[in-house]
Structure formats: structure tokens, C-alpha cells
Short mmCIF file of the C-alpha atoms (twelve columns), coordinates in Angstrom:
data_MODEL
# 
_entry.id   MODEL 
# 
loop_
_atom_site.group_PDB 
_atom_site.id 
_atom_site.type_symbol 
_atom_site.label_atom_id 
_atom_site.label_alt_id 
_atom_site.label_comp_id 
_atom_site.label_asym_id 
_atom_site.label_seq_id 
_atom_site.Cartn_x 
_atom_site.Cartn_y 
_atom_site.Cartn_z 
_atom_site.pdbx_PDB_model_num 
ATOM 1   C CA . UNK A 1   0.000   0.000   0.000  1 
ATOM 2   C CA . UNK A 2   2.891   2.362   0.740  1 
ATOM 3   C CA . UNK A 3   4.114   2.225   -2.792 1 
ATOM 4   C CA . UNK A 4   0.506   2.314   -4.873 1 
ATOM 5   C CA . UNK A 5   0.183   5.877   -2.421 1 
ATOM 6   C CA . UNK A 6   3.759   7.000   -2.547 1 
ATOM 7   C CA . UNK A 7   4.891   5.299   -6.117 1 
ATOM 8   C CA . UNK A 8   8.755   5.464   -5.091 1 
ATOM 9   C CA . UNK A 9   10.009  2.092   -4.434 1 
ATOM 10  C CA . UNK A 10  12.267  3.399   -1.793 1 
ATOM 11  C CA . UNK A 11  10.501  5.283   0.414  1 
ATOM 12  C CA . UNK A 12  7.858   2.428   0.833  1 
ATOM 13  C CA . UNK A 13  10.032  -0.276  1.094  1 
ATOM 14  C CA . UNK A 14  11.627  1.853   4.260  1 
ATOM 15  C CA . UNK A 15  8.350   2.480   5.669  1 
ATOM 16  C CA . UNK A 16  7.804   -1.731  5.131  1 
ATOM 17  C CA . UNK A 17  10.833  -2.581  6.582  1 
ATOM 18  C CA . UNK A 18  9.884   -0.317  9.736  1 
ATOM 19  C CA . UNK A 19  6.789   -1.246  9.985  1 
ATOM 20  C CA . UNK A 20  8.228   -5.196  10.198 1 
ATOM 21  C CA . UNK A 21  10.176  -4.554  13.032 1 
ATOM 22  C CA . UNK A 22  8.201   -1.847  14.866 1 
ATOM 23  C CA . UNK A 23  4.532   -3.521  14.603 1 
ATOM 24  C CA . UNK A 24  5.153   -6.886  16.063 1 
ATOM 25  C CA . UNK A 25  7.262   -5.359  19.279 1 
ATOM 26  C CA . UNK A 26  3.803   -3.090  19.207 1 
ATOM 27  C CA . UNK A 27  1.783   -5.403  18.778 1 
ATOM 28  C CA . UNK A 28  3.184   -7.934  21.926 1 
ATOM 29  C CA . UNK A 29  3.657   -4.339  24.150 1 
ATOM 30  C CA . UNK A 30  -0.541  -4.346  23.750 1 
ATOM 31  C CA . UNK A 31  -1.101  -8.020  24.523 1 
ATOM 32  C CA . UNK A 32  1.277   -7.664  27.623 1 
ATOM 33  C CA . UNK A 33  -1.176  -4.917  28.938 1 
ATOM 34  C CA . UNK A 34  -4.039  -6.386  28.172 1 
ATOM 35  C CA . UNK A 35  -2.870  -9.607  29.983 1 
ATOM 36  C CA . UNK A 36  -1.771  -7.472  32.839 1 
ATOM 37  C CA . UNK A 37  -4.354  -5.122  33.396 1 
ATOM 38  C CA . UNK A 38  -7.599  -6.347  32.088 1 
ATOM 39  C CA . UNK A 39  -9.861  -9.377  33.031 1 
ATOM 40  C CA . UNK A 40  -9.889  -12.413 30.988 1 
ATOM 41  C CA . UNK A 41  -13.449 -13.429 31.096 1 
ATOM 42  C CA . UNK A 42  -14.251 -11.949 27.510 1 
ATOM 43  C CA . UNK A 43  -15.831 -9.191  27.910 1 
ATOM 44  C CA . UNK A 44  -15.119 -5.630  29.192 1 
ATOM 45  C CA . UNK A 45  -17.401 -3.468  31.335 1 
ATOM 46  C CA . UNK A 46  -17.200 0.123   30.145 1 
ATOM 47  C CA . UNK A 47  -19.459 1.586   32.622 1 
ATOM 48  C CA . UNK A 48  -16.794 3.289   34.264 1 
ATOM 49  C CA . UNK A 49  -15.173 4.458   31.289 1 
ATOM 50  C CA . UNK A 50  -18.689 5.691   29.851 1 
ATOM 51  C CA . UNK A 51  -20.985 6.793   32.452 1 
ATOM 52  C CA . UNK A 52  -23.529 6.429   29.968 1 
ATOM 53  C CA . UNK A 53  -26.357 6.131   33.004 1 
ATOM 54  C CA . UNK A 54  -26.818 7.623   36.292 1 
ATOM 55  C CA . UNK A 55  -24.936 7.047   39.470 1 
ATOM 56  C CA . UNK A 56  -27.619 4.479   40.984 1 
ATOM 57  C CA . UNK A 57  -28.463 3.023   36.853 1 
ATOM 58  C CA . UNK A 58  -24.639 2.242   37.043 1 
ATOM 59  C CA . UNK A 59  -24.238 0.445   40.262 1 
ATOM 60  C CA . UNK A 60  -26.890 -2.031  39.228 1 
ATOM 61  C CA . UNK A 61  -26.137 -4.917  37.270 1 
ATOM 62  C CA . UNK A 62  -25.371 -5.484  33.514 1 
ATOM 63  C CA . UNK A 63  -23.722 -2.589  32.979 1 
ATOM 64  C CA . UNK A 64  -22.565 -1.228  29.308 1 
ATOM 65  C CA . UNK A 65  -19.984 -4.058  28.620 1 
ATOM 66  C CA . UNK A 66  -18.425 -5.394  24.888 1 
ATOM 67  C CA . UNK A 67  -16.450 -8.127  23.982 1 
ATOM 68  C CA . UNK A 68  -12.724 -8.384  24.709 1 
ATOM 69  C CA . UNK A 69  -11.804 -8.922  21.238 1 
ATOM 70  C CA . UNK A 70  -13.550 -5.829  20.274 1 
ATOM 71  C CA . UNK A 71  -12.039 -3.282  22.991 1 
ATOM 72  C CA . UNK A 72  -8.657  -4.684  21.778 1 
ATOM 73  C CA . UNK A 73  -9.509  -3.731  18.661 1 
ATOM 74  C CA . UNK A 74  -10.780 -0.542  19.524 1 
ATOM 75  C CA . UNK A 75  -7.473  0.083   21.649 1 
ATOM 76  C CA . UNK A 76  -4.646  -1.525  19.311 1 
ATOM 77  C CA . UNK A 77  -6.257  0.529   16.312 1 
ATOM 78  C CA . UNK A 78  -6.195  3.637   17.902 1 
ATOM 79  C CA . UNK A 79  -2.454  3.704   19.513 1 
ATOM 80  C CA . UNK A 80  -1.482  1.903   16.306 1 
ATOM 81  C CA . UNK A 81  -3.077  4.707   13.792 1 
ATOM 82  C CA . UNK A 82  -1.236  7.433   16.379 1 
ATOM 83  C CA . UNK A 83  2.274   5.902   15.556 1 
ATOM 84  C CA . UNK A 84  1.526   5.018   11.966 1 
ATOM 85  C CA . UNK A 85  0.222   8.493   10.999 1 
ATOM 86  C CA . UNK A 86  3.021   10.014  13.333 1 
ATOM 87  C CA . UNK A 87  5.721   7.898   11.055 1 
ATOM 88  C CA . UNK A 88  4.392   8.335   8.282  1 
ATOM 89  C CA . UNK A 89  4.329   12.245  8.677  1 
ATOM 90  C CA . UNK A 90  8.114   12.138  9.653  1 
ATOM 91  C CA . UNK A 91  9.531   9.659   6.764  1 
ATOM 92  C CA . UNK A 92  7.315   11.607  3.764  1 
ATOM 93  C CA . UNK A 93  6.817   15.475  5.381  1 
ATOM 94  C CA . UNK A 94  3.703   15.947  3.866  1 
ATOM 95  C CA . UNK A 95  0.034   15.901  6.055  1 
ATOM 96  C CA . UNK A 96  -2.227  14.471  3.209  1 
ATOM 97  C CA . UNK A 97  -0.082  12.218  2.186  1 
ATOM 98  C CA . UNK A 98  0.519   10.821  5.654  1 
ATOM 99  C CA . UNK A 99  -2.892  10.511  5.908  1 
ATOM 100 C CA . UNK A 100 -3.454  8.745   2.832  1 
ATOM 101 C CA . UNK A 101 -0.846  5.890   4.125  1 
ATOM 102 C CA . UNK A 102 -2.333  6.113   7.267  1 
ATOM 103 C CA . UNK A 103 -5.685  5.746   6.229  1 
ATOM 104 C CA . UNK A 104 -5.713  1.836   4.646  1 
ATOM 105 C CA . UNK A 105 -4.408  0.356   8.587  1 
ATOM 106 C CA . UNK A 106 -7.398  2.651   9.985  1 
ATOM 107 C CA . UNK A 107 -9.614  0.971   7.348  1 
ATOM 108 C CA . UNK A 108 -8.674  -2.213  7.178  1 
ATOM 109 C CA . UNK A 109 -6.590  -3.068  10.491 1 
ATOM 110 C CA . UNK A 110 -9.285  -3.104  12.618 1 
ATOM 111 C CA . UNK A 111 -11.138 -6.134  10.605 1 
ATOM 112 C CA . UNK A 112 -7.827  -8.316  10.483 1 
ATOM 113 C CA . UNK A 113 -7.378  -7.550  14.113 1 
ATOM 114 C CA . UNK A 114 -10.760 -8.405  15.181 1 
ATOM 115 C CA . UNK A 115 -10.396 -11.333 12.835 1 
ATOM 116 C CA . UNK A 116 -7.399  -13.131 14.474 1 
ATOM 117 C CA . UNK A 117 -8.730  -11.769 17.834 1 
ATOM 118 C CA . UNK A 118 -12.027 -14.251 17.192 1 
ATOM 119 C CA . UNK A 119 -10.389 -16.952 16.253 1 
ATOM 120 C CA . UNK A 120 -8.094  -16.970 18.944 1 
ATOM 121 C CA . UNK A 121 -11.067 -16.535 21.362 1 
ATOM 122 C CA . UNK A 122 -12.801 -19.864 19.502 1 
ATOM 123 C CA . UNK A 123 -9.422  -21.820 19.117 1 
ATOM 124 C CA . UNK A 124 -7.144  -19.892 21.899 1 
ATOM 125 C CA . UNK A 125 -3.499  -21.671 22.694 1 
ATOM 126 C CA . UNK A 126 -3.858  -25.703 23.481 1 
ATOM 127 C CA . UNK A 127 -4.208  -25.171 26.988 1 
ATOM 128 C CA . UNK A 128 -7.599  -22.952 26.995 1 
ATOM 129 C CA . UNK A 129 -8.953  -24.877 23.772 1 
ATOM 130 C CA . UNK A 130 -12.523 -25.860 25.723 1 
ATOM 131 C CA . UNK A 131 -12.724 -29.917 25.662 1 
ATOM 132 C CA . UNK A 132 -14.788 -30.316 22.242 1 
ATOM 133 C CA . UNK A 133 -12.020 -28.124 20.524 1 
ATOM 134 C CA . UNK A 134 -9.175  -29.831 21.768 1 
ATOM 135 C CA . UNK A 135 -7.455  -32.052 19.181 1 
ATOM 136 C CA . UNK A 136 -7.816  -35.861 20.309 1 
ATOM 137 C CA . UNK A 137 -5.342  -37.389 22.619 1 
ATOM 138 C CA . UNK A 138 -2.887  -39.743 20.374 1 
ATOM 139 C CA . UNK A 139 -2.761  -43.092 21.745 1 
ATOM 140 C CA . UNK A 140 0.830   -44.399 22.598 1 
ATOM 141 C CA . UNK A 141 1.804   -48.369 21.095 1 
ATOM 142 C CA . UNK A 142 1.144   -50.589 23.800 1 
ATOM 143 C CA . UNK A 143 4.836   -51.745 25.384 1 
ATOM 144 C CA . UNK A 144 6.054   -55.131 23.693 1 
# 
């Protein structure tokens, strides 16, 4: 995308080459918090964060909550649009056309982060695979 915006070779393939090294180290910073500071039960209650409802509408039960998946999303797309416009601004000097680069992760990042977000809610790592996802135990020879 960096080279159908910019169309010099160069440029792009420095702003690739950054973006391979920079967005993974990103990318495991953000799962580190979340694993840290949030709660793993899959969803996220955002009634603190959005008062949305009175004081005593708040304190009851089933508060303003969304998936975990999503507020990832919602979080990982924002910080990563911050430093991906703020790079982009600083390799090519020029606002629209930092924007313009910017603008296909804002689109599209979100749905390929949600997307590998779901799956790895339905198929998580081996360990949190629930029973009727879990591959079937292989059977060892008997001795002899």
C-alpha cells in the first residue's frame, strides 16, 4: 500500500521494513497490557469508562460491557493509527499524504485484528482450547 500511495520504491520499502520490526514489538507491548491489566473473562465493562447512566443506573447490574476482542480492537487501532500516521508524517513530510498511508491500517486493520482476535477466542493456545475443541489425545503403542 505504501508504494501504490507513494509510487517510489524506496521510500515504501523503508516504511515496510519499519513497519516489520516496529509492529510486532507493538503489537506484543498491547497483549502484555491487556494480559496485565484487564480481566480475561471476555468481555469488558465500560461503565466506568462511559458513564452512559446515572450514578444508581450504574451500580446495578449489567452494565454497558463489549467483547474483549472488540475493545482490543478498539485500543490496538487507535495507539497503532497514532504511531503510523506520526511515522508516516516524519519519513514523507507531507500531512495528506501521511494521511493517505495512514488511512488503509485505519480501514482495514481493525477487521484483520478483530479477525485473528475471534479466532483466537474460539481456538485460543492448546491449553484454553474448551474440551470439544481440543485435538484428540494420540494413543501411545502398547509396550512389547
Amino acid at each position: 500500500m505504501n508504494y501504490v500511495v507513494l509510487g517510489e520504491l524506496a521510500t515504501a520499502a523503508g516504511l515496510s521494513a519499519f513497519a516489520l520490526v516496529a509492529d510486532p514489538l507493538f503489537y506484543l507491548a498491547h497483549e502484555t497490557a491487556w494480559n496485565y491489566l484487564a480481566v480475561s473473562d471476555g468481555h469488558v465493562d465500560l461503565t466506568v469508562v462511559l458513564p452512559l447512566r446515572s450514578d444508581a443506573e450504574a451500580a446495578a447490574p449489567g452494565g454497558f460491557t463489549i467483547s474483549r476482542a472488540l475493545a482490543k480492537t478498539i485500543t490496538y487501532r487507535t495507539i497503532a493509527t497514532i504511531v503510523d500516521f506520526t511515522t508516516n508524517f516524519v519519513v514523507v513530510g507531507d500531512l495528506v499524504t501521511a494521511a493517505g498511508l495512514s488511512a488503509s491500517g485505519f480501514i482495514l486493520g481493525p477487521f484483520v485484528y478483530l479477525g485473528h482476535e475471534m479466532v483466537w477466542d474460539r481456538y485460543g493456545s492448546p491449553e484454553e482450547r474448551p474440551p470439544e475443541l481440543a485435538p484428540p489425545a494420540k494413543l501411545l503403542p502398547a509396550p512389547g
